[in-house]
PDB file of C-alpha atoms in Angstrom:
ATOM      1  CA  ASN A   1       8.689  44.476 136.070  1.00 49.00           C
ATOM      2  CA  GLU A   2      11.827  45.125 137.183  1.00 53.00           C
ATOM      3  CA  GLN A   3      14.736  42.883 138.713  1.00 53.00           C
ATOM      4  CA  VAL A   4      18.179  42.125 139.504  1.00 54.00           C
ATOM      5  CA  VAL A   5      19.545  39.575 137.370  1.00 51.00           C
ATOM      6  CA  VAL A   6      21.881  37.591 139.419  1.00 50.00           C
ATOM      7  CA  ARG A   7      24.501  35.287 137.570  1.00 49.00           C
ATOM      8  CA  GLY A   8      25.681  33.037 139.391  1.00 54.00           C
ATOM      9  CA  ASN A   9      27.073  35.866 142.574  1.00 60.00           C
ATOM     10  CA  ALA A  10      27.412  38.358 140.950  1.00 63.00           C
ATOM     11  CA  ALA A  11      24.748  40.744 139.907  1.00 74.00           C
ATOM     12  CA  GLU A  12      23.833  41.014 136.078  1.00 82.00           C
ATOM     13  CA  PRO A  13      26.255  43.773 134.547  1.00 89.00           C
ATOM     14  CA  LEU A  14      24.233  47.369 133.352  1.00 93.00           C
ATOM     15  CA  THR A  15      23.594  47.537 130.248  1.00 95.00           C
ATOM     16  CA  SER A  16      24.773  50.715 128.275  1.00 96.00           C
ATOM     17  CA  ARG A  17      21.836  52.806 128.383  1.00 97.00           C
ATOM     18  CA  GLN A  18      21.587  52.103 132.193  1.00 97.00           C
ATOM     19  CA  ARG A  19      25.582  52.887 132.687  1.00 97.00           C
ATOM     20  CA  THR A  20      24.725  56.408 130.235  1.00 98.00           C
ATOM     21  CA  LEU A  21      22.367  57.953 132.829  1.00 98.00           C
ATOM     22  CA  VAL A  22      23.480  56.424 136.146  1.00 98.00           C
ATOM     23  CA  ILE A  23      27.181  58.774 134.409  1.00 98.00           C
ATOM     24  CA  ALA A  24      24.794  61.390 133.352  1.00 98.00           C
ATOM     25  CA  LEU A  25      23.490  62.113 137.299  1.00 98.00           C
ATOM     26  CA  ALA A  26      26.459  61.360 139.286  1.00 97.00           C
ATOM     27  CA  VAL A  27      27.990  64.011 137.028  1.00 97.00           C
ATOM     28  CA  VAL A  28      25.108  66.405 137.724  1.00 97.00           C
ATOM     29  CA  VAL A  29      24.699  65.459 141.389  1.00 96.00           C
ATOM     30  CA  ALA A  30      27.740  66.269 141.263  1.00 95.00           C
ATOM     31  CA  LEU A  31      27.091  69.258 140.566  1.00 94.00           C
ATOM     32  CA  THR A  32      24.860  70.285 142.807  1.00 93.00           C
ATOM     33  CA  ARG A  33      27.760  69.558 145.304  1.00 91.00           C
ATOM     34  CA  LEU A  34      28.915  73.153 143.999  1.00 90.00           C
ATOM     35  CA  LEU A  35      25.947  75.554 145.030  1.00 90.00           C
ATOM     36  CA  ALA A  36      27.165  73.999 148.967  1.00 86.00           C
ATOM     37  CA  VAL A  37      30.838  75.319 149.187  1.00 89.00           C
ATOM     38  CA  SER A  38      30.849  77.286 152.557  1.00 88.00           C
ATOM     39  CA  HIS A  39      32.958  80.048 152.064  1.00 87.00           C
ATOM     40  CA  SER A  40      33.738  80.350 155.198  1.00 87.00           C
ATOM     41  CA  MET A  41      34.148  78.479 158.660  1.00 87.00           C
ATOM     42  CA  TRP A  42      29.779  77.448 160.069  1.00 81.00           C
ATOM     43  CA  ASP A  43      31.335  75.599 163.371  1.00 81.00           C
ATOM     44  CA  TRP A  44      33.515  75.656 165.828  1.00 82.00           C
ATOM     45  CA  ASP A  45      35.192  72.533 164.780  1.00 84.00           C
ATOM     46  CA  GLU A  46      36.287  74.082 162.096  1.00 86.00           C
ATOM     47  CA  ALA A  47      38.730  76.609 163.731  1.00 85.00           C
ATOM     48  CA  LEU A  48      39.952  73.377 166.294  1.00 85.00           C
ATOM     49  CA  PHE A  49      39.909  71.056 161.997  1.00 88.00           C
ATOM     50  CA  ALA A  50      42.259  74.270 160.775  1.00 87.00           C
ATOM     51  CA  SER A  51      44.501  74.273 163.808  1.00 87.00           C
ATOM     52  CA  ALA A  52      45.167  71.546 163.866  1.00 87.00           C
ATOM     53  CA  LEU A  53      47.303  71.561 160.812  1.00 88.00           C
ATOM     54  CA  HIS A  54      49.515  73.488 161.742  1.00 86.00           C
ATOM     55  CA  HIS A  55      49.839  71.415 165.293  1.00 86.00           C
ATOM     56  CA  TYR A  56      47.432  68.215 165.283  1.00 87.00           C
ATOM     57  CA  ASP A  57      47.540  66.699 168.822  1.00 84.00           C
ATOM     58  CA  VAL A  58      44.933  65.024 169.829  1.00 86.00           C
ATOM     59  CA  ALA A  59      45.976  64.515 173.121  1.00 84.00           C
ATOM     60  CA  GLN A  60      45.852  68.803 173.620  1.00 82.00           C
ATOM     61  CA  HIS A  61      42.217  68.634 171.283  1.00 78.00           C
ATOM     62  CA  HIS A  62      44.049  69.942 168.226  1.00 77.00           C
ATOM     63  CA  PRO A  63      41.745  68.345 167.064  1.00 84.00           C
ATOM     64  CA  HIS A  64      39.274  66.799 169.229  1.00 80.00           C
ATOM     65  CA  PRO A  65      39.684  63.065 169.497  1.00 83.00           C
ATOM     66  CA  PRO A  66      39.880  60.469 167.828  1.00 83.00           C
ATOM     67  CA  GLY A  67      41.402  62.689 165.522  1.00 81.00           C
ATOM     68  CA  PHE A  68      41.127  61.577 162.608  1.00 90.00           C
ATOM     69  CA  PRO A  69      43.607  61.049 161.143  1.00 90.00           C
ATOM     70  CA  LEU A  70      43.559  60.285 157.147  1.00 93.00           C
ATOM     71  CA  PHE A  71      41.413  63.817 156.597  1.00 92.00           C
ATOM     72  CA  PHE A  72      44.173  65.257 157.604  1.00 91.00           C
ATOM     73  CA  ALA A  73      46.619  63.954 155.538  1.00 92.00           C
ATOM     74  CA  LEU A  74      44.341  64.832 153.186  1.00 95.00           C
ATOM     75  CA  ALA A  75      44.251  68.102 153.960  1.00 93.00           C
ATOM     76  CA  LYS A  76      47.507  68.736 153.878  1.00 93.00           C
ATOM     77  CA  LEU A  77      47.797  67.475 151.540  1.00 95.00           C
ATOM     78  CA  ALA A  78      45.488  69.454 149.811  1.00 95.00           C
ATOM     79  CA  ARG A  79      47.517  72.638 151.629  1.00 93.00           C
ATOM     80  CA  THR A  80      50.009  72.385 149.293  1.00 93.00           C
ATOM     81  CA  PHE A  81      47.699  73.510 147.132  1.00 95.00           C
ATOM     82  CA  VAL A  82      45.436  75.343 148.293  1.00 92.00           C
ATOM     83  CA  TYR A  83      46.533  79.096 150.441  1.00 89.00           C
ATOM     84  CA  ASP A  84      44.418  79.167 153.611  1.00 91.00           C
ATOM     85  CA  ASP A  85      43.734  75.628 155.686  1.00 92.00           C
ATOM     86  CA  PHE A  86      39.952  76.446 155.876  1.00 92.00           C
ATOM     87  CA  HIS A  87      39.645  75.491 152.200  1.00 92.00           C
ATOM     88  CA  ALA A  88      42.016  72.771 152.369  1.00 93.00           C
ATOM     89  CA  LEU A  89      39.467  71.302 154.627  1.00 92.00           C
ATOM     90  CA  ARG A  90      36.805  71.983 152.576  1.00 92.00           C
ATOM     91  CA  ALA A  91      38.355  71.063 149.403  1.00 93.00           C
ATOM     92  CA  ILE A  92      38.809  67.270 150.858  1.00 94.00           C
ATOM     93  CA  SER A  93      34.791  67.160 152.024  1.00 92.00           C
ATOM     94  CA  THR A  94      34.548  68.784 148.772  1.00 94.00           C
ATOM     95  CA  LEU A  95      35.924  66.535 146.760  1.00 95.00           C
ATOM     96  CA  ALA A  96      34.562  63.442 149.231  1.00 95.00           C
ATOM     97  CA  SER A  97      30.867  64.716 148.406  1.00 94.00           C
ATOM     98  CA  LEU A  98      31.125  64.869 144.556  1.00 95.00           C
ATOM     99  CA  PHE A  99      31.290  61.069 145.275  1.00 96.00           C
ATOM    100  CA  ILE A 100      28.406  60.120 147.566  1.00 96.00           C
ATOM    101  CA  PHE A 101      25.901  58.791 145.104  1.00 98.00           C
ATOM    102  CA  PRO A 102      28.573  56.980 142.722  1.00 98.00           C
ATOM    103  CA  ALA A 103      29.474  54.814 145.764  1.00 97.00           C
ATOM    104  CA  MET A 104      25.740  54.727 147.495  1.00 98.00           C
ATOM    105  CA  PHE A 105      24.603  53.472 143.807  1.00 98.00           C
ATOM    106  CA  ALA A 106      27.385  50.552 144.027  1.00 96.00           C
ATOM    107  CA  LEU A 107      25.925  49.268 147.100  1.00 97.00           C
ATOM    108  CA  ALA A 108      22.743  49.367 146.758  1.00 97.00           C
ATOM    109  CA  ARG A 109      23.353  47.060 143.935  1.00 96.00           C
ATOM    110  CA  SER A 110      25.666  45.387 145.730  1.00 95.00           C
ATOM    111  CA  LEU A 111      22.399  44.931 148.079  1.00 95.00           C
ATOM    112  CA  ARG A 112      21.307  43.043 144.883  1.00 94.00           C
ATOM    113  CA  PHE A 113      18.632  45.454 144.486  1.00 95.00           C
ATOM    114  CA  ARG A 114      16.600  47.356 141.601  1.00 95.00           C
ATOM    115  CA  PHE A 115      18.615  48.909 139.078  1.00 96.00           C
ATOM    116  CA  ARG A 116      15.542  51.487 139.398  1.00 97.00           C
ATOM    117  CA  THR A 117      15.237  51.192 142.893  1.00 97.00           C
ATOM    118  CA  CYS A 118      19.868  51.639 143.540  1.00 97.00           C
ATOM    119  CA  LEU A 119      19.025  54.880 141.126  1.00 97.00           C
ATOM    120  CA  ILE A 120      16.299  56.449 143.562  1.00 98.00           C
ATOM    121  CA  ALA A 121      18.389  55.193 146.704  1.00 97.00           C
ATOM    122  CA  ALA A 122      21.507  57.141 145.927  1.00 98.00           C
ATOM    123  CA  LEU A 123      19.141  59.975 144.799  1.00 98.00           C
ATOM    124  CA  LEU A 124      17.880  60.427 148.581  1.00 97.00           C
ATOM    125  CA  LEU A 125      20.769  59.665 150.384  1.00 97.00           C
ATOM    126  CA  SER A 126      22.691  62.536 147.799  1.00 95.00           C
ATOM    127  CA  PHE A 127      20.985  64.821 148.581  1.00 95.00           C
ATOM    128  CA  LEU A 128      19.146  64.185 152.214  1.00 94.00           C
ATOM    129  CA  PRO A 129      19.362  68.453 153.477  1.00 89.00           C
ATOM    130  CA  ASN A 130      22.581  67.735 155.920  1.00 87.00           C
ATOM    131  CA  VAL A 131      24.554  65.144 153.332  1.00 89.00           C
ATOM    132  CA  TRP A 132      24.699  67.967 150.923  1.00 84.00           C
ATOM    133  CA  TYR A 133      25.147  70.209 153.281  1.00 82.00           C
ATOM    134  CA  TRP A 134      28.217  69.383 155.257  1.00 81.00           C
ATOM    135  CA  GLY A 135      29.389  67.301 151.529  1.00 81.00           C
ATOM    136  CA  GLY A 136      30.079  71.983 151.457  1.00 82.00           C
ATOM    137  CA  THR A 137      32.367  71.941 154.716  1.00 86.00           C
ATOM    138  CA  GLY A 138      35.022  71.699 156.324  1.00 86.00           C
ATOM    139  CA  PHE A 139      34.163  67.930 158.474  1.00 87.00           C
ATOM    140  CA  THR A 140      35.005  64.846 158.414  1.00 88.00           C
ATOM    141  CA  ASP A 141      30.996  63.564 157.969  1.00 90.00           C
ATOM    142  CA  GLU A 142      31.720  62.939 152.895  1.00 93.00           C
ATOM    143  CA  LEU A 143      35.113  61.830 153.323  1.00 94.00           C
ATOM    144  CA  ALA A 144      33.806  59.308 156.267  1.00 94.00           C
ATOM    145  CA  LEU A 145      30.200  58.449 154.730  1.00 94.00           C
ATOM    146  CA  VAL A 146      32.129  57.518 150.814  1.00 96.00           C
ATOM    147  CA  THR A 147      34.869  55.487 152.586  1.00 96.00           C
ATOM    148  CA  ALA A 148      32.480  53.518 154.172  1.00 95.00           C
ATOM    149  CA  LEU A 149      29.911  53.205 151.284  1.00 96.00           C
ATOM    150  CA  ALA A 150      32.506  52.615 149.020  1.00 96.00           C
ATOM    151  CA  GLY A 151      34.160  49.939 151.077  1.00 94.00           C
ATOM    152  CA  VAL A 152      31.199  48.137 152.169  1.00 94.00           C
ATOM    153  CA  ALA A 153      29.834  47.756 148.203  1.00 95.00           C
ATOM    154  CA  LEU A 154      33.353  46.361 147.391  1.00 94.00           C
ATOM    155  CA  LEU A 155      32.854  44.112 150.211  1.00 92.00           C
ATOM    156  CA  LEU A 156      29.377  43.080 149.652  1.00 92.00           C
ATOM    157  CA  ARG A 157      29.907  42.593 145.608  1.00 88.00           C
ATOM    158  CA  ASN A 158      30.918  39.153 145.940  1.00 80.00           C
ATOM    159  CA  ASP A 159      32.265  39.267 142.320  1.00 81.00           C
ATOM    160  CA  ARG A 160      35.132  36.741 143.610  1.00 80.00           C
ATOM    161  CA  GLY A 161      37.685  38.998 142.676  1.00 83.00           C
ATOM    162  CA  ARG A 162      40.294  39.097 144.731  1.00 89.00           C
ATOM    163  CA  TRP A 163      41.376  42.756 143.948  1.00 93.00           C
ATOM    164  CA  THR A 164      37.863  44.283 144.816  1.00 91.00           C
ATOM    165  CA  TYR A 165      37.632  42.057 148.243  1.00 92.00           C
ATOM    166  CA  ILE A 166      42.048  44.087 148.989  1.00 94.00           C
ATOM    167  CA  ALA A 167      39.850  47.359 147.500  1.00 95.00           C
ATOM    168  CA  GLY A 168      37.021  47.087 150.154  1.00 93.00           C
ATOM    169  CA  CYS A 169      39.085  46.497 152.989  1.00 93.00           C
ATOM    170  CA  ILE A 170      41.431  49.221 151.968  1.00 95.00           C
ATOM    171  CA  LEU A 171      38.911  51.365 151.676  1.00 95.00           C
ATOM    172  CA  PHE A 172      36.848  50.235 154.734  1.00 91.00           C
ATOM    173  CA  ALA A 173      40.874  50.338 156.599  1.00 92.00           C
ATOM    174  CA  ALA A 174      40.450  53.609 155.625  1.00 94.00           C
ATOM    175  CA  THR A 175      37.172  54.823 156.706  1.00 94.00           C
ATOM    176  CA  MET A 176      37.993  53.982 159.868  1.00 93.00           C
ATOM    177  CA  LEU A 177      41.032  55.942 159.504  1.00 92.00           C
ATOM    178  CA  VAL A 178      38.240  59.240 159.547  1.00 92.00           C
ATOM    179  CA  ARG A 179      36.110  58.123 162.357  1.00 88.00           C
ATOM    180  CA  ALA A 180      36.877  55.656 164.324  1.00 84.00           C
ATOM    181  CA  GLN A 181      33.999  54.432 165.681  1.00 86.00           C
ATOM    182  CA  ASN A 182      33.222  53.073 161.729  1.00 85.00           C
ATOM    183  CA  VAL A 183      34.353  50.127 163.175  1.00 85.00           C
ATOM    184  CA  LEU A 184      31.436  49.305 165.625  1.00 85.00           C
ATOM    185  CA  MET A 185      30.602  48.388 160.982  1.00 81.00           C
ATOM    186  CA  ALA A 186      33.208  45.519 160.811  1.00 73.00           C
TER     187      ALA A 186
END
């Protein structure tokens, strides 16, 4: 019978064994993301996204509204290191997908679930077919999901840390810059 021990309003820190298990699972889950990396564009949206790296004009549907400004800013930055537009988009999505497990685990911990429940929730989310598949494409889904999960996790953490709150606000703002409809979470 496992319980989360709450000290004040913050959850008890993980034991070294628990921390090691979380890190090991996070690395294993992250490595599985590489199996889902697509080798070519799959959808018309990816073509629009790739063209938007050269001509960003939401009014002209390059990309379609709402425009996903943070995703494209990061993809333009990635484009300086990656040889083509699609691979720059895919790099951002794949990089974000590496953090699905830790972000979900952090959110479950912030919600004060038991350690085992936190692990199961993070594993289930990580291996949902749509989450696993989209992580290797040139779409905004993974970046929006990771920034939302991490932002909410930090905002709900309740460790009374000023920087925890500020980081949560920054990540929450980031998720709204990736997908404007995430404002509904506010």
